[in-house]
PDB file of C-alpha atoms in Angstrom:
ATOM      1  CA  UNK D 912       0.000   0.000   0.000  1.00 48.00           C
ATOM      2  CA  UNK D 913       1.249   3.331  -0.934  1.00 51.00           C
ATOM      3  CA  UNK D 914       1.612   6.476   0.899  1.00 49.00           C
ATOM      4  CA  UNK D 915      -1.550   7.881  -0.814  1.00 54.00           C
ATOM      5  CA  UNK D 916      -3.670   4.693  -0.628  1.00 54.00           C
ATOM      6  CA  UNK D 917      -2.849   4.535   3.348  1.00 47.00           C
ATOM      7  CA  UNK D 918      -3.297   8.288   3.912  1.00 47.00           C
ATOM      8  CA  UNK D 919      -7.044   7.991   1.962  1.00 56.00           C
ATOM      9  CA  UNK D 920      -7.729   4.717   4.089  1.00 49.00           C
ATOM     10  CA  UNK D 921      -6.768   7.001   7.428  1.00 45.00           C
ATOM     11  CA  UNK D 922      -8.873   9.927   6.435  1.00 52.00           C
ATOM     12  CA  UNK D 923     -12.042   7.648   5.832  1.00 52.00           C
ATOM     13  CA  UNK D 924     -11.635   6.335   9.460  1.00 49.00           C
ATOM     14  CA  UNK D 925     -14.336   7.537  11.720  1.00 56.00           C
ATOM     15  CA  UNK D 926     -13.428  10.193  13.967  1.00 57.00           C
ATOM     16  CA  UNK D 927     -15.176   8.396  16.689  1.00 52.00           C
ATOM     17  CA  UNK D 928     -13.322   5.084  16.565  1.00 55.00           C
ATOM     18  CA  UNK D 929     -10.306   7.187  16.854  1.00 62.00           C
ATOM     19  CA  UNK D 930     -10.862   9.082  20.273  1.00 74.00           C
ATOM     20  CA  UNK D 931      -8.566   8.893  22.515  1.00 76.00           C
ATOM     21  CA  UNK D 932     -11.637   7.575  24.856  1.00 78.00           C
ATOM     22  CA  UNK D 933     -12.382   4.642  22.754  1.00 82.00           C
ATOM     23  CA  UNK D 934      -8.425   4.175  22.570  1.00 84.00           C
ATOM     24  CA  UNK D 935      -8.490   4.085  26.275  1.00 89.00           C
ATOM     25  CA  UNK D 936     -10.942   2.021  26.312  1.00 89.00           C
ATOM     26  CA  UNK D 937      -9.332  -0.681  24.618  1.00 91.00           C
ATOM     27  CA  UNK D 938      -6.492  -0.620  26.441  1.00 93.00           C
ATOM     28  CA  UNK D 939      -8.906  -1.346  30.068  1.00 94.00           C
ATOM     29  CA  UNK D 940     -10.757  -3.671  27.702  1.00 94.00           C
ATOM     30  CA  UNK D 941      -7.932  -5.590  26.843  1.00 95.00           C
ATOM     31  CA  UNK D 942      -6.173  -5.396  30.186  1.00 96.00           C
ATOM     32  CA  UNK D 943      -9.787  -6.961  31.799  1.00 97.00           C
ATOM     33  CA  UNK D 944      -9.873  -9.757  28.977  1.00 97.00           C
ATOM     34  CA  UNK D 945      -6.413 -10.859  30.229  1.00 97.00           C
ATOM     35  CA  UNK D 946      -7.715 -10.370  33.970  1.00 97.00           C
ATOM     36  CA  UNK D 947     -10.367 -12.505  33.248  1.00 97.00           C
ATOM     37  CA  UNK D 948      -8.497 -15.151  31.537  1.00 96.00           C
ATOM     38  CA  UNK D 949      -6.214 -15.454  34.137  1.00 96.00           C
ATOM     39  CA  UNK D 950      -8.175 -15.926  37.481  1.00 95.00           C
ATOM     40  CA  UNK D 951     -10.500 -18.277  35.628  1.00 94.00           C
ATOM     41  CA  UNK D 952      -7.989 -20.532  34.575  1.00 92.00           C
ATOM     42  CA  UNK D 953      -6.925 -22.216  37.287  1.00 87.00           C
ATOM     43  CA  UNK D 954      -3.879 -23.789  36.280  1.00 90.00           C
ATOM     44  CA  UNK D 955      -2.536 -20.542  34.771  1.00 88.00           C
ATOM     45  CA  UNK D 956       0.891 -20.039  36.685  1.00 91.00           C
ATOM     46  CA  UNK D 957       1.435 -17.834  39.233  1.00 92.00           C
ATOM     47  CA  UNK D 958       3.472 -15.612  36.768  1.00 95.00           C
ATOM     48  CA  UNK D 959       0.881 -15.006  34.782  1.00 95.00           C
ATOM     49  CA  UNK D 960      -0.956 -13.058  37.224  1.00 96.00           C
ATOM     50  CA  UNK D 961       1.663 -10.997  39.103  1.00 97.00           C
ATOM     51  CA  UNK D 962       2.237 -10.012  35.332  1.00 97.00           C
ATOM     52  CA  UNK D 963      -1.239  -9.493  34.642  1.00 97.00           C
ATOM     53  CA  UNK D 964      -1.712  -7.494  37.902  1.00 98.00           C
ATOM     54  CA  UNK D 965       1.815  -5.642  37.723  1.00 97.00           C
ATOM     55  CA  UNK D 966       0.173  -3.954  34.232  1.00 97.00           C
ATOM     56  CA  UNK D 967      -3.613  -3.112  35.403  1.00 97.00           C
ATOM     57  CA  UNK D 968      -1.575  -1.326  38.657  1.00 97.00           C
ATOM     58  CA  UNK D 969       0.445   0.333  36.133  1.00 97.00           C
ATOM     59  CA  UNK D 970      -2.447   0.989  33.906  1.00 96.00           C
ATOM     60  CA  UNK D 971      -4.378   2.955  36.865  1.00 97.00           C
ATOM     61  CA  UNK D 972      -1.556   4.482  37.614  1.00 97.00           C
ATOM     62  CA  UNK D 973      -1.163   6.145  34.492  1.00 95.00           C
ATOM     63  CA  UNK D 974      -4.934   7.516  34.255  1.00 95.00           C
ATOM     64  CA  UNK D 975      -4.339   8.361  37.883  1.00 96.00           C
ATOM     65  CA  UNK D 976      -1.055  10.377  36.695  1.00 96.00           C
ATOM     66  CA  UNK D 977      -3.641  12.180  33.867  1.00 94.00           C
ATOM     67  CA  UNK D 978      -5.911  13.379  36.403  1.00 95.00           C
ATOM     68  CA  UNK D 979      -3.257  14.999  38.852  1.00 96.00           C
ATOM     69  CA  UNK D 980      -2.212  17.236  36.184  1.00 95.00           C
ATOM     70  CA  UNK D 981      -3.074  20.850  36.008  1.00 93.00           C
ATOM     71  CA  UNK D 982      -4.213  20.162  32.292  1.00 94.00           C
ATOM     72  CA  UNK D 983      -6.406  17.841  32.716  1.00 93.00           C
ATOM     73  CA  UNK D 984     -10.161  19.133  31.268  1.00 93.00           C
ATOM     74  CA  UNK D 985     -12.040  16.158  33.262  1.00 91.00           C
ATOM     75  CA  UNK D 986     -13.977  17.740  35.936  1.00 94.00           C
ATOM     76  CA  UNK D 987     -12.468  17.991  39.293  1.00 95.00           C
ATOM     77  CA  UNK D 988     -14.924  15.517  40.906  1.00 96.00           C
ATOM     78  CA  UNK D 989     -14.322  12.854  37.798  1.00 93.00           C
ATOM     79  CA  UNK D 990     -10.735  13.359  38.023  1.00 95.00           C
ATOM     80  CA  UNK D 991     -10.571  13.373  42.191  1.00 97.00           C
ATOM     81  CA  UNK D 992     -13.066   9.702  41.535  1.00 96.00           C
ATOM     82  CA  UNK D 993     -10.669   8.294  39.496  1.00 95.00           C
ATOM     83  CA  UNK D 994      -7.766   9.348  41.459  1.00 97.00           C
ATOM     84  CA  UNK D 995      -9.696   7.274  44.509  1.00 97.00           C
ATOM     85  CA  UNK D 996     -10.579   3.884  42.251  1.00 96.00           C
ATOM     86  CA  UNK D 997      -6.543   4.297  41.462  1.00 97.00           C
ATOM     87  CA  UNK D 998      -5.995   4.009  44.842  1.00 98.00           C
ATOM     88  CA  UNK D 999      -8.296   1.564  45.551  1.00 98.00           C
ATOM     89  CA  UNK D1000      -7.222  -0.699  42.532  1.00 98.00           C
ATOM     90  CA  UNK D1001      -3.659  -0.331  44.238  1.00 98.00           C
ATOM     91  CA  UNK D1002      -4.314  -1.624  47.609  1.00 98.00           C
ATOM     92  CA  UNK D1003      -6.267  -4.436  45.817  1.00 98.00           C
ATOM     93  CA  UNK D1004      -4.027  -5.481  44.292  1.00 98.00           C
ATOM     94  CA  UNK D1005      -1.531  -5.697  46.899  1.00 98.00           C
ATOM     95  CA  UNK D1006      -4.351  -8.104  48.786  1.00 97.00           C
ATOM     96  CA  UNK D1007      -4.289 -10.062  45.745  1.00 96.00           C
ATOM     97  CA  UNK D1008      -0.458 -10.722  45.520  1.00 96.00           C
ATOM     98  CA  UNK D1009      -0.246 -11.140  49.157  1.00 96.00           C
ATOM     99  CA  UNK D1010      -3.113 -13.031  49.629  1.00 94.00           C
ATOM    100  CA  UNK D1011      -4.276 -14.705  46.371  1.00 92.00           C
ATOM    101  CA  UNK D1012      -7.556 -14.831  45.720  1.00 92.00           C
ATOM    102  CA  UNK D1013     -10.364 -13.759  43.054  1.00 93.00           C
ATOM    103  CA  UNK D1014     -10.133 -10.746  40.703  1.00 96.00           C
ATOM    104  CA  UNK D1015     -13.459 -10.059  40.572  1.00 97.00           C
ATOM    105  CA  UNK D1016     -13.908  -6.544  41.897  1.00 97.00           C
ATOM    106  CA  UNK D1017     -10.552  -5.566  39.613  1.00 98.00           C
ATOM    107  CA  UNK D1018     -12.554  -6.618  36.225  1.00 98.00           C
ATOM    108  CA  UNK D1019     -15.629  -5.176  37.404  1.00 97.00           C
ATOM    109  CA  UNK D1020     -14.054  -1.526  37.863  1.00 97.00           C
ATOM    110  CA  UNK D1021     -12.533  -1.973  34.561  1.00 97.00           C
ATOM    111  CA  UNK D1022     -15.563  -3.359  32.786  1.00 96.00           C
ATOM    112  CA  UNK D1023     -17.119  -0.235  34.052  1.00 94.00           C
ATOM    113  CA  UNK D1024     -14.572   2.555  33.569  1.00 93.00           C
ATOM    114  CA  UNK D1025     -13.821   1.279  29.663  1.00 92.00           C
ATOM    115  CA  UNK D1026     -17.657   0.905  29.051  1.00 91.00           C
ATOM    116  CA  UNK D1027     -18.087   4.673  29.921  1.00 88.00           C
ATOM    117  CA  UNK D1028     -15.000   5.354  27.938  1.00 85.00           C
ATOM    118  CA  UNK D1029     -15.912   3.861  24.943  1.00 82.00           C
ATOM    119  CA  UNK D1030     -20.214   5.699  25.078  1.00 79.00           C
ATOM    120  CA  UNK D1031     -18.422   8.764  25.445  1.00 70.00           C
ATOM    121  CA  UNK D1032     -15.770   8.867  23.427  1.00 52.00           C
ATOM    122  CA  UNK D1033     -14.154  11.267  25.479  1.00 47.00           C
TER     123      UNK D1033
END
């Protein structure tokens, strides 16, 4: 494909496919399908979900990271909610490494935050 024939293909995408919501929103999606996977296989190694857990930590942390900043055009009660969940999904997750356990409440929050991501295509 040529330079012209992928810049035509580009510019016929749908704005709203693009957002950086819906982007987001894949990126929780697909973090929560590997959640998923993982605590309901049970012979899936250990490994698998420290790693697993070690990059939905990291992926709150980031959005957490997005709200603290000045920039930020969320709404301070939006941003200061997410902030909390962020902390929340933190100290759950630490129960979950310590402790083992079931992921439940983890893909939940995700299932949740990507779904609004995604209808608003913020």
């Amino acid at each position: 494909m040529g330079y012209a024939q992928a810049s035509s293909a580009y510019a016929a995408l749908d704005p709203a496919l693009t957002s950086p919501g819906r982007a987001e929103a894949r990126v929780f999606a697909t973090i929560t399908r590997r959640l998923r996977s993982v605590f309901s296989d049970t012979t899936s190694a250990p490994t698998s979900r420290v790693r697993v857990l070690h990059d939905n930590r990291r992926l709150w942390q980031a959005a957490a990271m997005q709200c603290a900043d000045d920039d930020n055009t969320l709404s301070p009660d939006l941003r200061a909610a997410i902030i909390s969940l962020a902390g929340f999904v933190d100290r759950e997750t630490s129960r979950l490494l310590r402790d083992g356990g079931d992921a439940a409440v983890l893909i939940e929050i995700n299932t949740r935050l990507a779904a609004g991501l995604s209808a608003q295509g913020v």
